[in-house]
Amino acid sequence: MNLPFGGAEEASRAERLTGAINRLLQELVVRCTKSQDEGVRPYFDVGVFGYGSESFGPALGGRLEGRDLVSISEVAEHPLRLASAIKEMPNGDGGFVETEIRFPVWFELDALGKTPMCEALRTAQTILEPWTQQHPESFPPLVFNITDGEATDGDPREPAEALRALETVDGNALLFNVHISSNTDEPVLYPDAVDALPDDFARQLFEMSSVLPPNFQDKFQEEDFAVGAESRAFVFNAGIFDVIQCLDIGTQLKLKR
Amino acid sequence: MPSLKISAHALHKAGTETRLYEDAYAFDEASGCAAVADGASDAFEAGAWARLLVATFVHAPPVADPEAFFEWLRGPARAWKATLNWNDLPWYAEQKAREVGGLATLLGFRLETPDEEETDASEVTWTAMAVGDACLLHVRKHDVLMRFPVESADAFGTAPPLLSTRLQHDKAMLDSGELRHYGGTCQPGDLFLLATDAMAEWLYNLADLDDMKLGWESVSNLIEEDFEALIEELRTQSIIRNDDVTLLVLRVGEDEEA
């Protein structure tokens, strides 16, 4: 794929990708935290895989290196490092107070390389098939394929279809595709037809994406997204904010009050 | 002042443990105060927050005015923060405590002490205030005189407003009119049922039955005889949502000096 820019801008795009993953993991950990004495409840198993410069594979580092699926409780305890920043927090009286905020980093910048998307989808299937058999009563797996480029190893629609066929009693595995684009086309969120999409790559990702199940449609509508019965779990050329929003919403359903 | 006899009933959500029960209740028969609260499971130390809210309500009930209520909230919010070992919190607990905090609904009830000169032996004033969907039913013989603050059974199940340990959240919420209050009069023999949402929804559904075979007296007897068995049966039959359930039954008695 020809990228319209490289160098610093490409690095910035990769940073946006890694930032999105770190924010998502942080969000999941915090969501599973309920009390000061208990640690993080193991509500999720999480796998992070990277299209790195070398090859496709598990992308968590440190004590989690090389692991396919890790309980969110372990993810919480083993970031690569804790960074900190000074942030202005409300003091409860209408004012603000400077507070040191610690935030975890699990996933660091790696050079962008090839995009073996077929291999990625097949790897997800290999890991999740036994998982669905071992957890037949659980919420079905959510798979986020975050990419900035086309598959470099063939047509990913077939392995995507096989992945979406995995199921638990609660339904089929959900495949979200998140395209962090380098062009300037208008963002498209949860489209319900290919018409609005500008090129074959976007159309291919659309076809790979799950149709949003009814409970997701309801949640998205509550958040004022225009979604209908045919809307797909697909965000095209969306900014990083849209991506996090998409990830957050997509994982909120599990944990009701 | 008429006497108040109060019985409390609580059961944690099925499939969890007693320690994960995040509702709370408190009452004081002598002062005529009672409260129930429902800690939100998405929040942090929500059970502790719910317990502080009901305890503070019964010990020192607030005035049902948004500004006064906001000032009152500072007490339990400060007490909640003091229960955390901030220096030892791991990053995720610190973040959850700071950015989400405790969240809970609250329903508080009190019988007003009658004015000496205007004492009417047959009736006494009660008041209630609420944020969220913990509810009160005022029952006289076969009739439900009042349901508060949720208006109908089909209004349960949506995301209710919640009291937070983060005061800036509470300020905005109270400014938008989420503190509800109501008052009325009651007589000896009246019942008040104070319940968190799942229990309240079931009571609202009972009240909506055209031909309720059991009278409210029988219902309250059933509750008081074996609450756990009743709830388990209702859960088995999918008549009640599987959630923490909490119910206070308040019986208004004769004036103690009469």
mmCIF file of N, CA, C and O in Angstrom, chain A residues 85-91 95-101:
data_model
loop_
_atom_site.group_PDB
_atom_site.id
_atom_site.type_symbol
_atom_site.label_atom_id
_atom_site.label_comp_id
_atom_site.label_asym_id
_atom_site.label_seq_id
_atom_site.Cartn_x
_atom_site.Cartn_y
_atom_site.Cartn_z
ATOM 1 N N ALA A 85 1.507 11.962 34.833
ATOM 2 C CA ALA A 85 1.313 13.299 34.285
ATOM 3 C C ALA A 85 0.569 14.120 35.326
ATOM 4 O O ALA A 85 -0.117 13.571 36.190
ATOM 5 N N ILE A 86 0.730 15.420 35.236
ATOM 6 C CA ILE A 86 -0.013 16.312 36.126
ATOM 7 C C ILE A 86 -1.283 16.743 35.393
ATOM 8 O O ILE A 86 -1.229 17.196 34.257
ATOM 9 N N LYS A 87 -2.391 16.563 36.069
ATOM 10 C CA LYS A 87 -3.675 16.861 35.429
ATOM 11 C C LYS A 87 -4.495 17.730 36.389
ATOM 12 O O LYS A 87 -4.405 17.574 37.605
ATOM 13 N N GLU A 88 -5.294 18.617 35.819
ATOM 14 C CA GLU A 88 -6.155 19.440 36.665
ATOM 15 C C GLU A 88 -7.441 18.679 36.929
ATOM 16 O O GLU A 88 -8.150 18.303 35.994
ATOM 17 N N MET A 89 -7.733 18.427 38.193
ATOM 18 C CA MET A 89 -8.932 17.673 38.547
ATOM 19 C C MET A 89 -9.889 18.591 39.301
ATOM 20 O O MET A 89 -9.454 19.452 40.076
ATOM 21 N N PRO A 90 -11.216 18.394 39.112
ATOM 22 C CA PRO A 90 -12.181 19.217 39.863
ATOM 23 C C PRO A 90 -12.001 18.978 41.364
ATOM 24 O O PRO A 90 -11.747 17.856 41.787
ATOM 25 N N ASN A 91 -12.100 20.048 42.146
ATOM 26 C CA ASN A 91 -11.922 19.879 43.591
ATOM 27 C C ASN A 91 -13.253 19.744 44.320
ATOM 28 O O ASN A 91 -13.292 19.650 45.542
ATOM 29 N N GLY A 95 -13.726 24.548 41.612
ATOM 30 C CA GLY A 95 -12.345 24.856 41.251
ATOM 31 C C GLY A 95 -11.597 23.612 40.807
ATOM 32 O O GLY A 95 -12.178 22.540 40.642
ATOM 33 N N PHE A 96 -10.310 23.779 40.594
ATOM 34 C CA PHE A 96 -9.491 22.650 40.146
ATOM 35 C C PHE A 96 -8.247 22.537 41.014
ATOM 36 O O PHE A 96 -7.786 23.516 41.581
ATOM 37 N N VAL A 97 -7.738 21.325 41.092
ATOM 38 C CA VAL A 97 -6.509 21.120 41.845
ATOM 39 C C VAL A 97 -5.580 20.256 40.995
ATOM 40 O O VAL A 97 -6.031 19.311 40.325
ATOM 41 N N GLU A 98 -4.296 20.603 40.974
ATOM 42 C CA GLU A 98 -3.332 19.829 40.186
ATOM 43 C C GLU A 98 -3.047 18.507 40.881
ATOM 44 O O GLU A 98 -2.709 18.481 42.066
ATOM 45 N N THR A 99 -3.226 17.423 40.145
ATOM 46 C CA THR A 99 -3.068 16.098 40.726
ATOM 47 C C THR A 99 -2.167 15.272 39.828
ATOM 48 O O THR A 99 -2.261 15.355 38.604
ATOM 49 N N GLU A 100 -1.299 14.476 40.459
ATOM 50 C CA GLU A 100 -0.465 13.586 39.657
ATOM 51 C C GLU A 100 -1.268 12.338 39.315
ATOM 52 O O GLU A 100 -1.781 11.649 40.190
ATOM 53 N N ILE A 101 -1.387 12.077 38.016
ATOM 54 C CA ILE A 101 -2.151 10.936 37.542
ATOM 55 C C ILE A 101 -1.176 9.878 37.032
ATOM 56 O O ILE A 101 -0.310 10.170 36.212
#
